[in-house]
Amino acid sequence: MIATSVILGAGGIALAWALIQFLIVAKIPVRSAEGTGESAGLVSGGSDSESTTRRLVEIYEAIYEGAESFLRAEYTICAYFIIVFGLVVFGLVSWGTHSMARGLFTALSFVLGAVTSIVSGYLGMKVAVYSNVRTTVSAQKPGFTHCFNTAFRAGAVMGFALCGLGIIMLYVSMLCFRVYYPNPEDWIYLTECLTGYGLGGSSIAMFGRVGGGIYTKAADVGADLVGKVVHGIPEDDPRNPATIADNVGDNVGDVAGMGSDLFGSFAESTCAALVIGSSIGVSGGWDSMVFPVVVSAVGVIVCLLCSFLATDIFTVKQEKDVEMALKVQLISTTAVMIPAIYGAAIWFLPSEFALKATVGEGQYLLHPWEAWLCVVMGAVGGLIIGLVTEYYTSHSYKPVREVANSCKTGAATNMIYGIALGYKSAIIPVIVLALVVYGSFKMCDMYGVALAAIGFLTNLATGLSIDVYGPVCDNAGGIAEMAELDPSVREKTDALDAAGNTTAAIGKGFAIGSAALVSLALFGAFVTRVRHSSGDEVFADGVNMLEPITFAFLIVGGMIPFAFAAMTMKSVGLAAMEMVLEVQRQFDEKPHLLDANPTERPDYDACIAISTNASLKEMVPPGAMVMLTPLLTGIFFGVTAVSGLLVGSLVASVQLAISMSNSGGAWDNAKKYIEKASPDSELKGKGSDIHKAAVVGDTVGDPFKDTSGPALNIVMKLMAVLSLVFADTFYTINGGGGFFGMS
Amino acid sequence: MIATSVILGAGGIALAWALIQFLIVAKIPVRSAEGTGESAGLVSGGSDSESTTRRLVEIYEAIYEGAESFLRAEYTICAYFIIVFGLVVFGLVSWGTHSMARGLFTALSFVLGAVTSIVSGYLGMKVAVYSNVRTTVSAQKPGFTHCFNTAFRAGAVMGFALCGLGIIMLYVSMLCFRVYYPNPEDWIYLTECLTGYGLGGSSIAMFGRVGGGIYTKAADVGADLVGKVVHGIPEDDPRNPATIADNVGDNVGDVAGMGSDLFGSFAESTCAALVIGSSIGVSGGWDSMVFPVVVSAVGVIVCLLCSFLATDIFTVKQEKDVEMALKVQLISTTAVMIPAIYGAAIWFLPSEFALKATVGEGQYLLHPWEAWLCVVMGAVGGLIIGLVTEYYTSHSYKPVREVANSCKTGAATNMIYGIALGYKSAIIPVIVLALVVYGSFKMCDMYGVALAAIGFLTNLATGLSIDVYGPVCDNAGGIAEMAELDPSVREKTDALDAAGNTTAAIGKGFAIGSAALVSLALFGAFVTRVRHSSGDEVFADGVNMLEPITFAFLIVGGMIPFAFAAMTMKSVGLAAMEMVLEVQRQFDEKPHLLDANPTERPDYDACIAISTNASLKEMVPPGAMVMLTPLLTGIFFGVTAVSGLLVGSLVASVQLAISMSNSGGAWDNAKKYIEKASPDSELKGKGSDIHKAAVVGDTVGDPFKDTSGPALNIVMKLMAVLSLVFADTFYTINGGGGFFGMS
C-alpha cells in the first residue's frame, strides 16, 4: 500500500501546489479600486490610471466571456458525444468480451477520462484568462522578474493541477475497480477496462485540440490578414474587430486544447503500460503493477522541487535570462528525474520479474534497472528531441536565420525554405526515436516501450507550465496593446513570449516522442490482446507486413495523417477567409473605425461568433475520420487490416507532426527575428517588404504549428487506443476477419 | 521464339515510328533561307520576317548550346559514378553470390541500364530543343491543328524512341545472358543479373531528375522572382538575363530528366516481374517467362495505333479540343490495351502454372486470366488515379478554383489551400492503390504486384508523349516571347501548355502508382531472395513488423522521403536566390537593360552557369543519401532492418509524391486561371494583387511538382532495387544480421 500513499500523496501535493501558485497570482490586483498602494504600478507609462484600469477590466471580461461561451458550446457537443460513444463502448465491449461488467467498467472509465479531460481544459482556460491580465499588470512594473514569475506561475497552476488531477482520478478508479477484481489474475481485465480512460481522455483531446486550434488560428490568421496585410495596423490593435476573438482563441486553443491533449497523452501512456504490465501484479503484487503510475507521481514531485529554480533561484532579471531559466528548468528536471526513478524502480519492482513476449513463445526476465533504463531513455530522448526542435525553431540558430534571410527574395522562397526546414528537422528526432524504440523494445518488449513513453512525459508538469506560459505572455501583450498601454509593456511581453515559443518547441519534442511510443505500445497491447483472445491463432508470430490486406492498409494508414492535416488546415483557411470578409465589412460600414481616435466601436462579437461556429462545425469531420477509420476497418476488414492501418498512420504521423510543428515555429520566429532588426540593417525590420514576406510565412505557419501539427499526435494515439479498446469486439467478428472475412 | 519476334518487332516498329515523327517535325523550316514558300507564315503578326527569323535562330542556338553543355557536364559526373558504382556492384555482388560471373553480368547490366538512361535523356533533350522552335513557327500559322500536331509529334518521338530502345536493350541483354545460362533452372540467376539494368536505369534517373529538376526550377523560380515580382516584366521577357537558363531548364529537367525517370520505371518494373516470375520458365519455357516484356511490347504497339487519334482523327481545331484530344488518347489506349493484353496472356502463358509463395510454404496455381487481370488492374487503376489527379489540378474543377479564390485574401491563404489540396488529393489514389495491391497480391502474390506495376506503365509511350508535349509548348511560348513575336502566338502556346499541364498530371498518376507497386514487388523479390539464400531461415514466415529493429527502421524509412524533399527543395531555393542576385547585379550594372528598346544585352551565360553549377553540386547529396542509406543499413544492420527501411520509405513516399505533385500543379493552374480572368471580374486578372498572390503559390509549386515530388518516385524504387541487387551481399554478412549482428 506504499504505492497508494505515494501516488495519492503526490497527486494531493500537486493539487495543493497548484492552489498556492494560483493564490500568489490572484494577489495581483486588476481593479485600481481593489488595492490602493499596489496599483501604483499601473500609472507608469503615463496613461490615465482610472480609464486604463477600466479598459483592462473591460477587455478581461470580454475575453473571459468569449472563452467561457465557446467552451460551453464545445463541451456541450462533447457531452453528447460522450453519451453516445459511451453507449457504443458499453455495447461493443460487452458484446466483444461477453461480459457486461467489462463493458460497463470500460464505458465508465471512458466517461471518467473524458470528463477529466474537459475539467483540465476548462480549468486551464480559466486560469489563463485570469492570469493574462495580471501578467499585463505585472509587466508594467520595472524589471522582468515580476512579469516572468506571474506568467510562469500561471503555467504552473495548469501544469500541476492537471497532473495531480490525472493521477488521482486514474488511480482512484483503479482502486474502485479492484473491489470488483480483487484477484491479481483478473487485474488484466482491470487494466483493460482502464484503457477506456485513455480513450476518453484522448477523444476529448482530439475535439479540444482541433476545435480550439481552428478557433484560435481562424481568428489569428484572419486578424493578421486584414489588420496587418491589408490595412497596415499593428497586431492586436483594438480597432481590429477580430482581436478579441484572437485573444479568446489563445486561451481556448493554445491553453485549453493543449491541456486536454497532454492529459490524453498522460492517460494513454499510463494505461498502455498498465495493460501490458498487468501480469507483473500476479507475482509482484499491486505495488509493482502500478509502477507506471508511481513513475508519473515521482515525476510530478521532481517537477515541483525544480520549479523553484526558475522563480526563486535563477530569477529572471533581463530578457536574455528568460530562455535560459526555462531551459535550465527542463534540463534540471530531467537530470533529477534519473536517480529518483531509479529509487522508485528498486523500491517498487520485484528484483526479478517475468513478462510474456508479444511475439512468439519466449519470456522476458526483467530487472528493475532495465525498467528504469527504459524510462530514462524516454526522458533523455525527449530532451534531445526537444533541443533539436529548439535548434530548428529558435532564431538564435542558423536554420531560422536562413529562413529569415530567404524573405529577402519574397514570400515564395520563405515558404520553400520553411517547408524544407520542417522536413529536415525530422531527421534527428526520428533517429533518436528509432534508437529509443529499438533499445526499450529489445530490452523489455512492449513494456519497455510503454515505460519509455511514460519517460518522455515524466516532466509533464514542467513542460505544461512552460507551454501555458507562452500563450499567457502572448495574451498579456495583446491586452496591453488593446488597452493602449505604454509600448514598453508590449515589448516586454513580446520578449517573454519569444522565449516561450522556443521552449514550447522543446515541450513539443516530448509530446511527439511520447505519442509515437504510446501508439507503438498500444499497438503492441492490441496485438497481445487479439493473440490472447484467439488462443494464439492470430498474431502468434507477429504481424507480417507481406500480407496483402496488411500492406494495403499500411498505405491507407499512411494517408490518414495527410487527410487529417488537409481537413484541419482547410478549415482554418476557410474560417480565416470568413473572418477577413467580416472585418472588411465592418471597416466598410464604419468608416471611422480606423481613425486615430475612433468614434465608432468594432463589433467584436460578430468575429467571436464566426470563430465559434467555424470551429464547432469543422472539428467534427476530422475527429470522426480518425475515430471511425479504425473502428470500421476492424469491423469490416478485421484485425490484420487494423494492424496495417495503425502502423502506417504511426509512421506518417510522426514525420508530419514534427515537420509541421517545426516549420510553423520557424516561420513565427523568423518573423520575430526580422521585427527585431533595425530599418537600416540588411533585414530592414518591421513594415518592410522583407517583413511582409515573413508575415506570409507566419500566417501559413499558424495552422501548421497550432492546429494540424500537434493534433497529429492525437491522431496516432487515438487510433491505437480505440483499436485496443475494441480489440475483443473485432476478434468476435468472424474470428478477427471482419464482416468481409479478410485475414 | 515467337516472343522474341514480337518483342524485337515491337521495339523496332516503335523506333521506326519515332523516326517518322521526327522527320515530319523536321520538315518545318526555321531559317527563312531554307524554305521560300513555307516560311511565309513567319511574317504574320507584322514583325519583320528577316530579323525575326534571325532572332529565332539565335535563341534556338543559345538554348541548344546551354542544354548540350549542361547535359555534357551532368553526364560526365554520371560517367564517373557509373564506373565507380559499377565496380562496387561487381565487387559486392561477386562476393555476396560467390560467383564472379553473376557479379560481372550484374555490373554489365547496371552499366547498360545507366547508358540507356543517359541516351534516353540526351535524345529527349535534342528532340525537344529541335522541336520547340518549330512549334513556335507552327503556332504562327492560323488554327490550332498545326501547332498542336507539331508539339505532339515531338512528344511522340521521345515516347516511342524511349520505349523501343528500352525494350530492345533489355531483351537483347537477356538473349546474351541466356548464352551463359542456357538451362531454364538457371534463369533465376539470369533475371537477377538483369536487376542491375533496373538499378542502372534508376540511379541515372535519380541524378537526371534531381539535377535537371534543380536546374530548371532554379532558373524558373529565379527568373520569376526578379522578373515578375520585383520588376514587373513579363515571363520570358528577353531583357531578363535568366530567361535562356529557364528555357534550357525546361529541356534538361522536364524532358531529359523525366525521360530518364520513366525509362527507369519501365526497366525496374520489367526486371521485378522477370525476377519474381523466373520460375515460370522452368515449366513454361522462355516465352512464358518473358511475358512481362511482351506486355510492354504489346503496350507500345497499342499506343502507336491509338496515336493517330489525336493527330489525324479527332484533330484539334480550337483551344478546348486540346485537353479532350489528349484525354481521349490516354483513355482509348487503356481501353484497347485490355483485350490486347488478354490475347498476349492466353498466347504466351501456360494454361496453368505454379509460383512459390513469397511467405510460407504454399504455392499459387495461376492461370493466364489472373495474370491478365493484374495487368488490367494496374492499367485501370492508373487511369483512375490519373483522372483524380486531373480533378485536383485542372482549373476546370472546384479544387483549383477554390485555390484561385483563396488568393483574394493573399498569398498565405493560397499556400494553406494549396498544401491542403495536395494532402487531400492523396486520399482516392491511395485507396485505389491499396485495392490494386490487395487484389493483385492476393491473386498472384508478388508476381501479380509486379504485373500490376507493368500494367500502370503499358501506355508509357502515350504518357511520355503527352509529358514531353507540355514542356515543348511551354518552351515554344518562351521562344515566341523572346523573339518578340505577336502576342497571339504566346496565347496559343499558353493554351496548349495549360491543357498539357492537366494531362501531364494524368501521366503522373500512372508514374506514382507504378512506382509504389514496383517498390513493393522489388521488396517482395528482396525477401524471396534472402529467404532463398538463407535456406528458409530468414523471412520464411514473412516480415514481422513487431521486431525491434524492423520497427525502428520503419520510422527511419518514413523519414527518408521527407529528408530528400527538404534537400532538393532547399537546393532550388538556394540556387534561385543566387540567380536573383545575379539578375539584380546585371540590372544594376546595366541600367539600360530594362528600357523599352534596350541598348545593352543581358549576360545569359552567367545565369546558365549558376543553374549548371548549382544543380551539379546539389544533385549529389540527395542522390547519395538515397543510395547509401539502404546499402549501409544492409551492411551494418542487416536484412531485417532493410525490410523496415524499404516499407517505411514506400509508405511515406507515396503520400508525399502525390501531394507535392498535386499541390504544385494546382498552384500553377490556379495562377493560369486568374490570368485568364478579365480585370473587371472578381479575380481581377493579370497584374492584380490576387495574381501576385497566385504567383507566390506557383513559385513554391515549381520545386514541389518538378523537382521533389516526381523524384520521390525514384526514391522508393531506387532504394528497393538497390536492396534487391545487394540482397545476397547483405545475407553474406553475419547471416543477414549485418556487421552489428542485428536480426
Tab-separated table of N, CA and C in Angstrom, chain B residues 2 49 128 142 155 175 234 306 394 447 459 497 501 660 672 731:
chain	number	residue	atom	x	y	z
B	2	ILE	N	8.455	-17.064	-80.612
B	2	ILE	CA	7.501	-16.056	-81.070
B	2	ILE	C	7.670	-14.790	-80.234
B	49	SER	N	10.143	39.912	-91.056
B	49	SER	CA	10.439	38.493	-91.221
B	49	SER	C	11.918	38.182	-91.063
B	128	ALA	N	13.530	17.722	-78.097
B	128	ALA	CA	12.723	18.811	-77.556
B	128	ALA	C	13.252	20.153	-78.046
B	142	PRO	N	-2.352	29.961	-88.905
B	142	PRO	CA	-3.685	30.055	-88.306
B	142	PRO	C	-4.170	28.707	-87.794
B	155	GLY	N	6.614	15.040	-78.866
B	155	GLY	CA	6.458	14.148	-77.729
B	155	GLY	C	6.513	12.693	-78.153
B	175	LEU	N	18.955	-12.060	-74.044
B	175	LEU	CA	19.372	-13.087	-75.001
B	175	LEU	C	20.853	-13.387	-74.835
B	234	PRO	N	7.216	40.791	-67.989
B	234	PRO	CA	6.548	39.503	-68.190
B	234	PRO	C	7.522	38.315	-68.175
B	306	CYS	N	-3.124	3.939	-81.384
B	306	CYS	CA	-4.051	4.955	-80.885
B	306	CYS	C	-3.544	6.370	-81.114
B	394	SER	N	-6.703	20.509	-62.445
B	394	SER	CA	-7.179	21.273	-63.594
B	394	SER	C	-8.073	22.410	-63.112
B	447	TYR	N	4.135	-11.766	-57.977
B	447	TYR	CA	4.119	-11.729	-59.443
B	447	TYR	C	2.979	-10.825	-59.902
B	459	ASN	N	0.717	2.106	-71.072
B	459	ASN	CA	0.601	3.218	-72.030
B	459	ASN	C	1.709	4.243	-71.837
B	497	ASP	N	-0.247	24.651	-73.607
B	497	ASP	CA	0.510	24.262	-72.427
B	497	ASP	C	-0.414	23.958	-71.243
B	501	ASN	N	-0.456	20.674	-69.080
B	501	ASN	CA	-0.270	20.563	-67.632
B	501	ASN	C	-1.249	19.579	-67.031
B	660	MET	N	2.760	16.445	-53.144
B	660	MET	CA	3.612	17.522	-53.645
B	660	MET	C	3.326	17.803	-55.117
B	672	LYS	N	-2.853	30.286	-63.666
B	672	LYS	CA	-3.312	30.413	-65.059
B	672	LYS	C	-4.779	30.811	-65.101
B	731	TYR	N	23.117	-10.745	-47.102
B	731	TYR	CA	22.947	-12.013	-46.398
B	731	TYR	C	24.289	-12.627	-46.016
